[in-house]
Coordinates of C-alpha atoms in Angstrom, one line a residue:
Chain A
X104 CA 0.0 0.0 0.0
X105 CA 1.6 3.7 -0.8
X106 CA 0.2 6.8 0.0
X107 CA -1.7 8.8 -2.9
X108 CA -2.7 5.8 -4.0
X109 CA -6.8 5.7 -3.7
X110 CA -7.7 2.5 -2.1
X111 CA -11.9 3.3 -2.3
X112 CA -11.7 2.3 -6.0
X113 CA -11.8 -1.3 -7.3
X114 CA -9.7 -3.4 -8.2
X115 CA -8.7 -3.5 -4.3
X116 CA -6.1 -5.5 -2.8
X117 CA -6.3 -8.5 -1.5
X118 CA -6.2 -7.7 2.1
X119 CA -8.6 -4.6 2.2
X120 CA -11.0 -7.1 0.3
X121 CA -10.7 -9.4 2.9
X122 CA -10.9 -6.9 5.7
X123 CA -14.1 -4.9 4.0
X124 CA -15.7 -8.4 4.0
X125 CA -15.1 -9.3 7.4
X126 CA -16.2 -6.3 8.7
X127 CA -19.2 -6.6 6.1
X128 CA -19.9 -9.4 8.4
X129 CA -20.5 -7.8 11.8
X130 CA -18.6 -5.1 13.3
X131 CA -15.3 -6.7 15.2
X132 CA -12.0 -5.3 17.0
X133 CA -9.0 -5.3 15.0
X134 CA -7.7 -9.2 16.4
X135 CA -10.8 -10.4 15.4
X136 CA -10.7 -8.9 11.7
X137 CA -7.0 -10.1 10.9
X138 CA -8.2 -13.6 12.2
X139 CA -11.3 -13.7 9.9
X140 CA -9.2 -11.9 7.3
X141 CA -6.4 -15.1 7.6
X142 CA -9.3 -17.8 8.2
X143 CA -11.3 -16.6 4.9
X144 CA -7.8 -16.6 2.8
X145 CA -6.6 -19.7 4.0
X146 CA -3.6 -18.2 5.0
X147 CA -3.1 -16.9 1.5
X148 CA -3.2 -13.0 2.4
X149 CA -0.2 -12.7 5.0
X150 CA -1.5 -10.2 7.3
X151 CA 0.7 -9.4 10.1
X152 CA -0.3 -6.6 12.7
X153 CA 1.6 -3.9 11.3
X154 CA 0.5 -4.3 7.5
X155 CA -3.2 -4.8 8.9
X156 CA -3.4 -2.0 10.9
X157 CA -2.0 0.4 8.0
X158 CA -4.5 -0.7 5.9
X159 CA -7.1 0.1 8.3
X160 CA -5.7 3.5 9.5
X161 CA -6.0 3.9 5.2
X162 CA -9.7 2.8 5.0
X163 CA -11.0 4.6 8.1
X164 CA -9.0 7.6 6.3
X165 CA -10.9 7.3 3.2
X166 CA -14.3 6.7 4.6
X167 CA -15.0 2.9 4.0
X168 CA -14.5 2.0 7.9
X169 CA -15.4 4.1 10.9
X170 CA -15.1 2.8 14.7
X171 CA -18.6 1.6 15.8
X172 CA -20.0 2.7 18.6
X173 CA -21.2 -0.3 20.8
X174 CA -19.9 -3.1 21.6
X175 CA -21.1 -6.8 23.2
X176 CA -21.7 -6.3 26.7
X177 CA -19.3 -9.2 27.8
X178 CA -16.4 -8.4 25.8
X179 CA -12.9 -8.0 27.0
X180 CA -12.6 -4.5 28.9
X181 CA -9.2 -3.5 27.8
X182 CA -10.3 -3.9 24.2
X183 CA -10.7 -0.4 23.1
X184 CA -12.2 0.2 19.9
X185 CA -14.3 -1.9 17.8
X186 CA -14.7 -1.0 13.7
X187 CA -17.7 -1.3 11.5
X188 CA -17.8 -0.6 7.5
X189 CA -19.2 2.4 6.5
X190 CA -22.3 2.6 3.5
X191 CA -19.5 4.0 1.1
X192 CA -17.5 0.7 2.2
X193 CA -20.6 -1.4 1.2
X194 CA -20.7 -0.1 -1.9
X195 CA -17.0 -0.3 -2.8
X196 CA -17.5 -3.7 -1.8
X197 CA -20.2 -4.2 -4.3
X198 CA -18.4 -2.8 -6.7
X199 CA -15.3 -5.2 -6.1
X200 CA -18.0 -7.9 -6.2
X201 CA -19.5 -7.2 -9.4
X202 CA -15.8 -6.7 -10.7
X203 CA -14.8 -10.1 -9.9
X204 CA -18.1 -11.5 -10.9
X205 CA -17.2 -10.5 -14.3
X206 CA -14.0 -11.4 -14.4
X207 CA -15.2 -14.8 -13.2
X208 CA -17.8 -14.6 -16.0
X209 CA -15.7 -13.7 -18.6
X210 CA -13.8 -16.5 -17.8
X211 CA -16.9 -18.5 -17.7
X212 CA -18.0 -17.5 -21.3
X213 CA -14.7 -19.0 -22.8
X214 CA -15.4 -22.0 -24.5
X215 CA -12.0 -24.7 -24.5
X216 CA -10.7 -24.6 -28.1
X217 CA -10.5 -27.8 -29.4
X218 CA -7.7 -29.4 -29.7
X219 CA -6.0 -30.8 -33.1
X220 CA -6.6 -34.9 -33.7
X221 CA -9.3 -34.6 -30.9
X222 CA -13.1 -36.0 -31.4
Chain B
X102 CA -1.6 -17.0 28.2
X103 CA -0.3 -13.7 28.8
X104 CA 3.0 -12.9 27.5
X105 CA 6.0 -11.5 30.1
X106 CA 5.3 -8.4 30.5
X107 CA 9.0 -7.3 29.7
X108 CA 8.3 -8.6 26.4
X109 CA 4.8 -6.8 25.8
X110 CA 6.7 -3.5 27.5
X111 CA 9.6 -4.4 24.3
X112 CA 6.7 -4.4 21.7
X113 CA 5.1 -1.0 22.9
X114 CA 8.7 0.5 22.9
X115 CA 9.3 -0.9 19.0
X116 CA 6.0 0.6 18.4
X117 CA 7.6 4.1 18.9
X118 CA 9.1 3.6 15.2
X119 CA 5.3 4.6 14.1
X120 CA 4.4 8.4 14.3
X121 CA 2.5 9.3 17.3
X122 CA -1.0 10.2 16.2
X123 CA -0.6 6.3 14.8
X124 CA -0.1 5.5 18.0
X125 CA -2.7 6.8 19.7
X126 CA -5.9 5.6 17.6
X127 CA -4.2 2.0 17.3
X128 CA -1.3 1.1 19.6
X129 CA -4.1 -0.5 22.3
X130 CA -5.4 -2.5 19.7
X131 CA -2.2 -3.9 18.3
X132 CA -1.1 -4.5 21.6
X133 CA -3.8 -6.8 22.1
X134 CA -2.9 -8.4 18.3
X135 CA 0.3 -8.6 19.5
X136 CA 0.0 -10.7 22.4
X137 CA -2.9 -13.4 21.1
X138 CA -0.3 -14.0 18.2
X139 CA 2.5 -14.0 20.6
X140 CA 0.3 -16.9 22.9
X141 CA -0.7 -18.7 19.9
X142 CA 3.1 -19.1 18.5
X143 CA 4.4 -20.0 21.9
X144 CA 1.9 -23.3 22.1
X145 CA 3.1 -24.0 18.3
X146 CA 6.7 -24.3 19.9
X147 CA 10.2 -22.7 20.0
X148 CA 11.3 -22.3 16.3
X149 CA 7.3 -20.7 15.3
X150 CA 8.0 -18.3 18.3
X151 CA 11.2 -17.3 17.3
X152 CA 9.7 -17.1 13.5
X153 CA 6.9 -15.0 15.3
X154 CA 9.4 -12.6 17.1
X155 CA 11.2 -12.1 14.0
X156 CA 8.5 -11.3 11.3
X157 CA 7.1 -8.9 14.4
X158 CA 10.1 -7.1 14.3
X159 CA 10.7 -7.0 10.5
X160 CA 6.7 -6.1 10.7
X161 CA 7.3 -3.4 12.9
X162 CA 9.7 -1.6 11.3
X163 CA 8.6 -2.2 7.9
X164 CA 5.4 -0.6 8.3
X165 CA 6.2 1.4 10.8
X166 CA 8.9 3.6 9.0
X167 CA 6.5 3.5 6.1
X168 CA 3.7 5.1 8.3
X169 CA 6.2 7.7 9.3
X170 CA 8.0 8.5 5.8
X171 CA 5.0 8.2 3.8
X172 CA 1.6 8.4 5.8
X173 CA -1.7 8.4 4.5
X174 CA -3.0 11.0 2.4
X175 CA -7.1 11.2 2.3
X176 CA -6.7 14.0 5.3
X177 CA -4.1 15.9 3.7
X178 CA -4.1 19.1 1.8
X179 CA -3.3 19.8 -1.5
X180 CA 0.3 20.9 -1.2
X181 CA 0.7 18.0 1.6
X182 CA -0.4 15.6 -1.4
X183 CA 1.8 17.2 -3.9
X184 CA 4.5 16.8 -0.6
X185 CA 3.6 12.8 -0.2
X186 CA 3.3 12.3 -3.9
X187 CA 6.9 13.3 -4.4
X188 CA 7.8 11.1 -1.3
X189 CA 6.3 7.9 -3.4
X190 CA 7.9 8.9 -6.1
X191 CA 11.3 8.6 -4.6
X192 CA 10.3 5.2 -3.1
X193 CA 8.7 4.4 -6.6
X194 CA 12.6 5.3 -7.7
X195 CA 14.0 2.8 -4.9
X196 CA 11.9 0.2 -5.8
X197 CA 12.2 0.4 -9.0
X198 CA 16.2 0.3 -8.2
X199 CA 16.3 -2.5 -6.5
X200 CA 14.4 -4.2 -8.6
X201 CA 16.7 -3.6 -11.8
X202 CA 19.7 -5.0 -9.4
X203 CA 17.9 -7.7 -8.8
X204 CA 17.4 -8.4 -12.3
X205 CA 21.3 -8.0 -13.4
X206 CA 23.0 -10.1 -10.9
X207 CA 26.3 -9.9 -12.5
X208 CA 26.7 -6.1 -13.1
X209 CA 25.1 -6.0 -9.6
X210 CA 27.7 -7.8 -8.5
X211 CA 30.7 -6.6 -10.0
X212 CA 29.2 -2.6 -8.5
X213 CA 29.3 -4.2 -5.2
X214 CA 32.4 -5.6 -5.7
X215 CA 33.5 -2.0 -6.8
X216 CA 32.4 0.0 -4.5
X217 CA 33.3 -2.3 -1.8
X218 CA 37.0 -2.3 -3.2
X219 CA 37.0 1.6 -3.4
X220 CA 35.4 2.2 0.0
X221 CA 37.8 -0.2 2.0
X222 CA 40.8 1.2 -0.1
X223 CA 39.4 5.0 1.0
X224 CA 39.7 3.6 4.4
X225 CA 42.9 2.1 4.4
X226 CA 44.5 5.4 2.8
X227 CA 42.6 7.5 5.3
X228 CA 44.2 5.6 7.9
X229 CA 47.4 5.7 7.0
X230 CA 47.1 9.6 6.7
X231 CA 46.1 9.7 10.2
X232 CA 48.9 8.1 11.6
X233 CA 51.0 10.0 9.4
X234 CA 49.5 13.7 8.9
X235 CA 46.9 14.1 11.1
X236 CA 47.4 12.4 14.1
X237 CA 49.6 14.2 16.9
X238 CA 52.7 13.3 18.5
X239 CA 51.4 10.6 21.6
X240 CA 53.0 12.9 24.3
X241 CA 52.6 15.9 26.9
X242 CA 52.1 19.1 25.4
X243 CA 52.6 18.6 21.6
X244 CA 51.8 22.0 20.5
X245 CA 54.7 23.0 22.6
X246 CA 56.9 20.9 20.4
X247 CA 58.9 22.3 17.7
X248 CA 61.0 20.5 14.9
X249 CA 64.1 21.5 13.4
X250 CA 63.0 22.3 9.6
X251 CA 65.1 21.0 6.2
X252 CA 65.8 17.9 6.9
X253 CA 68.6 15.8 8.8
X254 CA 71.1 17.1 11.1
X255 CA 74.5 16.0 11.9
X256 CA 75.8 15.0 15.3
X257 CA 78.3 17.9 15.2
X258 CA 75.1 20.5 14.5
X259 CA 73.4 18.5 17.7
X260 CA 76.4 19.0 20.2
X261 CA 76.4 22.7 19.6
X262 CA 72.6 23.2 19.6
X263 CA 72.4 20.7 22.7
X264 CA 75.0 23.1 24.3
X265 CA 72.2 26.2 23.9
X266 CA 69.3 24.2 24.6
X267 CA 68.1 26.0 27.4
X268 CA 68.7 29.1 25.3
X269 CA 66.2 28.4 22.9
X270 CA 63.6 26.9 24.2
X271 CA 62.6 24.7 27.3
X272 CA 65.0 21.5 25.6
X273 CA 65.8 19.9 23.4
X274 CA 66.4 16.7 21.7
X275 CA 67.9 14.5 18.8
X276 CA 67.0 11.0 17.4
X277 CA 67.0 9.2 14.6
X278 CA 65.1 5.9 13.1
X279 CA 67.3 2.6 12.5
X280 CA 66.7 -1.2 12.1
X281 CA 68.7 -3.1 14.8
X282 CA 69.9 -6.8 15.0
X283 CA 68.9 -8.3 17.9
X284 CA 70.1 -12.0 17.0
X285 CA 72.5 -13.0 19.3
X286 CA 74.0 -15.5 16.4
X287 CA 72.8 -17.4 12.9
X288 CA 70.0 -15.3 11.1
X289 CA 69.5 -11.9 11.5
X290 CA 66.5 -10.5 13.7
X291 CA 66.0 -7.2 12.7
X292 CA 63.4 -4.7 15.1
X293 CA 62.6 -1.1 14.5
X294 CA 64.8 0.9 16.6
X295 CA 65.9 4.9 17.2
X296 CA 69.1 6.6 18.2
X297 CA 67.7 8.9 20.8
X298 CA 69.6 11.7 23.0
X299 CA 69.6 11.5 26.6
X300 CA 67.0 13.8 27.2
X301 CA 64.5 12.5 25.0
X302 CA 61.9 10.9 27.1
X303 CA 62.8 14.0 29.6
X304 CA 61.4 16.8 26.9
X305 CA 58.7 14.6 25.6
X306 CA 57.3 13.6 29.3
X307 CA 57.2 10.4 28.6
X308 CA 57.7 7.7 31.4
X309 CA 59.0 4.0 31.5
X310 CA 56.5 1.3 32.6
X311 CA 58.8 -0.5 34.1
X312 CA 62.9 0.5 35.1
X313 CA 63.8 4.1 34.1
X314 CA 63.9 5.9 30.7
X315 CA 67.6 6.4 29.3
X316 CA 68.8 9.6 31.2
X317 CA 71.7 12.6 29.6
X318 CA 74.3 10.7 31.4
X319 CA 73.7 7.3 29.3
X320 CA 74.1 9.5 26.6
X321 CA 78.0 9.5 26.9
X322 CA 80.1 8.3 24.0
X323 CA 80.7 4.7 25.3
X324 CA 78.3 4.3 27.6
X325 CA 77.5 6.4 31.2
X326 CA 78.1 5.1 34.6
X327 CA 75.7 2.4 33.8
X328 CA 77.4 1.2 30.7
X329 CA 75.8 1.1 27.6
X330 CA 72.3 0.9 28.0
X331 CA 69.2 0.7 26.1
X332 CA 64.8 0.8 26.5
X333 CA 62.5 -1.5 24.9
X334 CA 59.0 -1.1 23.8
X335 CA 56.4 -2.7 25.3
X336 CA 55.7 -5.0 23.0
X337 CA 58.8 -6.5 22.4
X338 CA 58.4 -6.8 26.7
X339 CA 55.8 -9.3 26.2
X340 CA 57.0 -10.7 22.9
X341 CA 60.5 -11.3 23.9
X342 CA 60.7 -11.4 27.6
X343 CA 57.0 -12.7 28.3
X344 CA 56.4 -9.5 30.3
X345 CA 59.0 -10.7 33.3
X346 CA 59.1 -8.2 36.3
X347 CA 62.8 -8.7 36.1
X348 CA 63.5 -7.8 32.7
X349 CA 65.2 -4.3 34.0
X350 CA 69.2 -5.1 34.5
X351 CA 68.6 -8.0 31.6
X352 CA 71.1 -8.1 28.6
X353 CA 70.0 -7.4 25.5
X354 CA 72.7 -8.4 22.2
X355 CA 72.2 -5.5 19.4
X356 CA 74.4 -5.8 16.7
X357 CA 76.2 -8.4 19.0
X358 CA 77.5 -5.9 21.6
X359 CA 75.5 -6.4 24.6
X360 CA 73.4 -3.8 26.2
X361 CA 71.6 -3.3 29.4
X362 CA 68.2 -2.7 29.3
X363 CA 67.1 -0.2 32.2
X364 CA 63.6 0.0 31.2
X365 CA 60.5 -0.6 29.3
X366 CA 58.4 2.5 27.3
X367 CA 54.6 2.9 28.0
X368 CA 52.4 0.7 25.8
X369 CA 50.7 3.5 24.0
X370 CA 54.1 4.9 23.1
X371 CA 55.6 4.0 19.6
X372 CA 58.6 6.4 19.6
X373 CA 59.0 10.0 18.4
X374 CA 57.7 8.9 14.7
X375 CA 54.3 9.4 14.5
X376 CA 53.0 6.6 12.4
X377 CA 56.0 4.1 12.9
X378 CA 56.7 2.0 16.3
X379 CA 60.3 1.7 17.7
X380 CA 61.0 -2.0 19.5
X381 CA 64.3 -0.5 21.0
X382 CA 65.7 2.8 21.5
X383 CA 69.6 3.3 22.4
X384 CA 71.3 6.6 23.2
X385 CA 73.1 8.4 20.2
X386 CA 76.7 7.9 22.3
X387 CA 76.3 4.5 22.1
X388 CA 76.6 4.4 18.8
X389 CA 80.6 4.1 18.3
X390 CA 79.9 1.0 20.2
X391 CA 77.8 -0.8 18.0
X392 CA 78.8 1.2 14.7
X393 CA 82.7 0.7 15.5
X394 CA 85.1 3.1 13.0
X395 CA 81.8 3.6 11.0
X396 CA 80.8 5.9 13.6
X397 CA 79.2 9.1 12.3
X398 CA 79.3 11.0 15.5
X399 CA 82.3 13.5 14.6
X400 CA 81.7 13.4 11.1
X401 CA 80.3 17.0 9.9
X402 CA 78.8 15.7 6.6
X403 CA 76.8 12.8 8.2
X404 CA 73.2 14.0 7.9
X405 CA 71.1 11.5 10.1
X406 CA 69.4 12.9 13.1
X407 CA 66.2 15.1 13.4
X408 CA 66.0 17.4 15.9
X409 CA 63.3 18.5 18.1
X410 CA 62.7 21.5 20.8
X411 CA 60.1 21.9 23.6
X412 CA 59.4 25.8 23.6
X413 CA 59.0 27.7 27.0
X414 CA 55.6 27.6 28.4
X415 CA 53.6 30.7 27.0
X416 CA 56.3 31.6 24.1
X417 CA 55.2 31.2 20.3
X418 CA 57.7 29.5 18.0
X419 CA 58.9 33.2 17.0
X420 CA 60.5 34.2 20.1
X421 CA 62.5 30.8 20.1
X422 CA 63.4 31.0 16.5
X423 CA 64.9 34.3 16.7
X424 CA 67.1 33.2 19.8
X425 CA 68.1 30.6 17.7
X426 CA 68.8 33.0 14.9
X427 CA 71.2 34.7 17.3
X428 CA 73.0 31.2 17.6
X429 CA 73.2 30.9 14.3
X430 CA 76.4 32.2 13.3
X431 CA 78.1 30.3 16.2
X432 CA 77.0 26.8 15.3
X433 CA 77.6 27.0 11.5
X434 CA 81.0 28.1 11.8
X435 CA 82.1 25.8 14.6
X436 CA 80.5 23.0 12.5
X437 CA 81.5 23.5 8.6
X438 CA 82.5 21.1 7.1
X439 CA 86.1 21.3 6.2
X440 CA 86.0 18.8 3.0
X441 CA 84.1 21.1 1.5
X442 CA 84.5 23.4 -1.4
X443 CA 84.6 27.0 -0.7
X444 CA 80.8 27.6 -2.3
X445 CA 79.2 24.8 -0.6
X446 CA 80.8 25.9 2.8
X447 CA 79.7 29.6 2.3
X448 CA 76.3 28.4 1.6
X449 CA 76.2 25.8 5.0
X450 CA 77.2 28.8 6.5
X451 CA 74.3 31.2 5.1
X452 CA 71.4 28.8 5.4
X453 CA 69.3 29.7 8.2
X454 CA 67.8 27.1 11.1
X455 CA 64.2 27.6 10.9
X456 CA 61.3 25.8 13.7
X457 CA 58.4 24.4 12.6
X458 CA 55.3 23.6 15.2
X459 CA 55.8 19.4 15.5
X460 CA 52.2 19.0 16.3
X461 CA 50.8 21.0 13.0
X462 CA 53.2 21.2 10.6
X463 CA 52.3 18.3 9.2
X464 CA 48.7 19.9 7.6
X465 CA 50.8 22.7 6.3
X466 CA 50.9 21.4 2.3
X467 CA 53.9 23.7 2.1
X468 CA 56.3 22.3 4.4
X469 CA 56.5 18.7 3.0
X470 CA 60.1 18.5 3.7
X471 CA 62.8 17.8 6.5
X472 CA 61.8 18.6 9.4
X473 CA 57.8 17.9 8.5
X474 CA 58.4 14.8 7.3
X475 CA 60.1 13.5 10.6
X476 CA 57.4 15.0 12.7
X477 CA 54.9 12.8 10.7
X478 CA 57.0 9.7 10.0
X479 CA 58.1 9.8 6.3
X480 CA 61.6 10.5 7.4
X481 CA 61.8 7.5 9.4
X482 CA 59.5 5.2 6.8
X483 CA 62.8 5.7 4.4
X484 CA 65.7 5.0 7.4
X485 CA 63.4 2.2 8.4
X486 CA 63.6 0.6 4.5
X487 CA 67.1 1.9 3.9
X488 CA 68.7 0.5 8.1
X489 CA 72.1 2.4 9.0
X490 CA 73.3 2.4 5.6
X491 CA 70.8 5.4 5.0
X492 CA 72.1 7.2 7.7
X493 CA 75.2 7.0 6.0
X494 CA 74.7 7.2 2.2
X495 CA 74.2 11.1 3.1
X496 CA 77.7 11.3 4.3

C-alpha cells in the first residue's frame, strides 16, 4: 500500500478485500478482523499486525470504515475500539464484487478450443 | 496465556518507530494483536515463536517507518499531497532500483564488488594519513613541540645546539630511526629501533612502565656510569621477555655488543615517529659502540638525526626562533665542514635554522620537507627501508 494511491476504487487489494468483507460481516475489533481476514484466505493473504493496521488506518482515512459505537456487553474490557464498514464501504465492496463477478464470467464464457486430432 | 510483560513492555517501545498520532488511535489494539499471536506461536513451539518474534520485528519496522515517511494521504491538503506524492515517487525510484539489481545479478555484482573495493581502499589510505599527517605526536604538550625544519642534522650541529638548549627553548632533543639486530647469532632478527639523545623521554614527558627511561648521562660516548644501555617497547616486553618483572638489569645483544636494558616505554608509546613504532631505543653515544670506525658521531657531513625542541611555556615559535637565529652564526661556523668546497661551505654557512610547530606542521601542504616529514613519519619510513646504511649514504 503507498500513500496517494486511492484505495476506495476497485480493483482493491487483497487484504482490504478481505478486511471490508469481514467487517461486512459484523462489526469486530482489530484481532478479530486479521483472524477472519487469515481464516477466509486460508492463509493466502499474509497479514501481520503492522500491515493490517495500515490498511485500516487507510480505510478509516478514506471513509470505507469508521469505529462503531457499541460493543457486546461481555467483551474483554481493555479492548478499546471496535470498527464497523461504512455505506461507502458497502458499496466499494459491491463494486469489487460485481468486478470479480465479471472477471469470473468472462472467464466462464470462454469456450475450450478444441484441440488438433481430438473427437 | 499472557505474554511477560518485559516482552509486551519491548513491543510497545518498537512501536515508537510509528508516528504518534498512529499510535494513539491503534497502539491498544495492536497491543492486544500482538500478544494473542505472541500466545498462539508459543503453544506452536520454539522455532514458530522465534519465526513470530522475528516477522514482528521485521513487521514493525517495515510498516512502521512506512507510516512515518509516507503516511496516509485522504486528510491531507493539496500541497501535503503534492509533498507525499513526491515522497512515493522517490520510493517508486528505490523500488524500482532494487528491482533492476535484482534483475542484473552480475553487473550488480561486479558494482558491489567496486564500490566495496573503493570504499575499504578510502579507508585504508585514510588511515594511513592519520597516523602520518593528522594524528599528533602521543606525548605531553605537543603544541609546545617544535622541529628542526630541512631535513637531517648531523651530530656535530646536535652537540652545539644541545649546548644552547636552554637558550632556545625549554630542551631539546635529537634521534633518529634505524633497524637493529637483535640476534645474538645465525640469522639476523631485525626490530625497529631509534638513536635517541639523553633527554628524549625528559622533553617529551614520557615515562617507563617498568625501570627508568635512558637519562643525559647514558648518553656519553661509550656508555654512562651504567654502561651502555638501552629501552625496549612494550611490546617487544611481552613478545621477547613474556612480560618478566625482572627484565630491568637483563642483557639485550644489538648488533652483537650487549646492552643493558634499564627500562620498558609505556604501551601506547611507539617512539618520536608518528606513524612508525620503535622496539628499542639506544642513546646516540652508544653508537661508536655498535657502529665501531663507522661511527658518524664526529663526522660534519653525516646528515642522520632530526631534531626537536620543547618551547617555553607561554612563548610562540617566534620568540624561540629568533634566539636561535642569534645562535646561528656560532654553530655554523664551529661546524662547517672542512672537505668542502669554498661555495658549498659559504652556503652551509648562510642557510638559516628555521622551527616548525611538530604537532601542525604536518597539515601545512607547504612544508613537506625535513623537518615535516620526521614530525609525521616519512623520514623514518625511508631509514626504516634503507637501516644504517641510510644514515650514512648522506655522508
Amino acid at each position: 500500500m503507498r500513500a496517494g494511491e486511492p484505495i476506495a476504487e476497485p480493483p482493491l487489494k487483497p487484504a482490504v478485500f478481505y478486511i471490508l468483507l469481514a467487517l461486512a460481516e459484523r462489526d469486530s475489533h482489530g484481532y478479530a478482523v486479521m483472524q477472519a481476514v487469515r481464516e477466509r484466505s486460508a492463509g493466502q493473504v499474509p497479514l501481520r499486525t503492522g500491515s493490517f493496521y495500515r490498511h485500516l488506518a487507510q480505510l478509516i482515512d478514506d471513509g470505507l470504515v469508521a469505529e462503531a459505537a457499541g460493543r457486546p456487553a461481555d467483551d474483554d474490557p481493555r479492548r478499546s475500539v471496535y470498527y464497523r464498514i461504512t455505506p461507502r464501504g458497502q458499496r466499494v465492496l459491491a463494486a469489487e464484487r460485481r468486478r470479480l463477478a465479471a472477471l469470473v464470467a468472462a472467464i466462464d464464457g470462454l469456450r475450450p478450443t478444441p484441440r488438433r486430432g481430438s473427437a | 496465556m499472557m505474554p511477560p510483560p518485559r516482552v509486551a513492555r519491548a513491543y510497545e517501545w518498537l512501536l515508537c518507530v510509528y508516528p504518534s498520532p498512529f499510535r494513539a488511535r491503534f497502539q491498544d489494539g495492536m497491543c492486544e494483536s500482538f500478544e494473542r499471536d505472541l500466545g498462539a506461536a508459543r503453544r506452536r513451539g520454539r522455532l514458530a515463536l522465534v519465526r513470530f518474534l522475528t516477522l514482528t520485528f521485521v513487521d514493525v519496522f517495515r510498516f512502521g517507518l512506512a507510516e512515518r515517511f509516507h503516511g496516509t494521504t485522504s486528510n491531507l491538503s493539496g500541497e501535503q499531497r503534492k509533498g507525499v506524492t513526491m515522497k512515493s515517487l522517490l520510493t517508486t525510484d528505490f523500488r524500482d532500483g532494487w528491482r533492476s539489481l535484482r534483475a542484473t545479478p552480475i553487473v550488480t555484482a561486479v558494482s558491489v564488488l567496486s564500490l566495496s573495493l573503493g570504499i575499504g581502499a578510502n579507508t585504508a589510505l585514510f588511515s594511513i594519513l592519520n597516523s602520518l599527517v593528522l594524528k599528533s605526536l602521543p606525548v605531553r604538550d605537543p603544541a609546545r613541540l617544535a622541529i628542526l625544519e630541512r631535513g637531517d642534522w648531523t651530530n656535530p650541529i646536535w652537540e652545539a645546539l644541545r649546548a644552547h638548549e636552554h637558550e632556545i627553548g625549554d630542551g631539546a632533543f635529537a634521534w633518529s630511526a634505524s633497524r637493529f639486530d637483535l640476534a645474538e647469532s645465525g640469522e639476523t632478527e631485525l626490530v625497529p629501533g631509534a638513536w635517541v639523545s639523553g633527554r628524549m623521554f625528559e622533553v617529551l614527558g614520557v615515562p617507563a612502565i617498568r625501570g627508568r627511561t635512558i637519562v643525559e648521562a647514558d648518553d656519553a660516548r661509550g656508555g654512562g656510569p651504567a654502561g651502555p644501555v638501552a629501552m625496549i617497547s612494550h611490546a617487544l616486553w611481552q613478545r621477547r621477555f613474556g612480560g618478566a618483572e625482572d627484565v630491568i638489569g637483563r642483557s639485550i645483544q644489538i648488533e652483537r655488543v650487549p646492552l643493558t636494558i634499564v627500562g620498558v616505554m609505556p604501551k601506547d608509546f611507539f617512539g618520536p615517529d608518528v606513524g612508525r613504532s620503535v622496539d628499542v631505543v639506544i642513546p646516540i653515544g652508544a653508537e661508536p659502540l655498535i657502529r665501531g670506525a663507522e661511527s658518524t658521531l664526529d663526522h660534519r657531513s653525516a646528515w642522520w638525526l632530526s631534531i626537536m625542541f620543547r618551547l617555553r611555556a607561554g612563548e610562540t615559535i617566534e620568540q624561540a626562533g629568533a634566539r636561535l637565529r642569534g645562535l646561528h652564526n656560532q654553530i655554523r661556523t664551529a661546524t662547517v665542514p672542512t672537505d668542502w668546497p669554498a661555495d658549498a661551505q659559504a652556503h652551509y654557512l648562510e642557510e638559516a635554522f628555521i622551527l616548525t610547530p611538530a604537532a601542525t606542521a604536518c597539515s601545512s601542504p607547504g612544508r613537506w620537507r625535513g623537518a615535516t616529514r620526521s614530525a609525521c613519519g616519512w623520514h623514518s619510513a625511508r631509514h626504516a627501508s634503507g637501516s644504517r646504511v641510510s644514515c650514512s649514504r648522506r655522508v
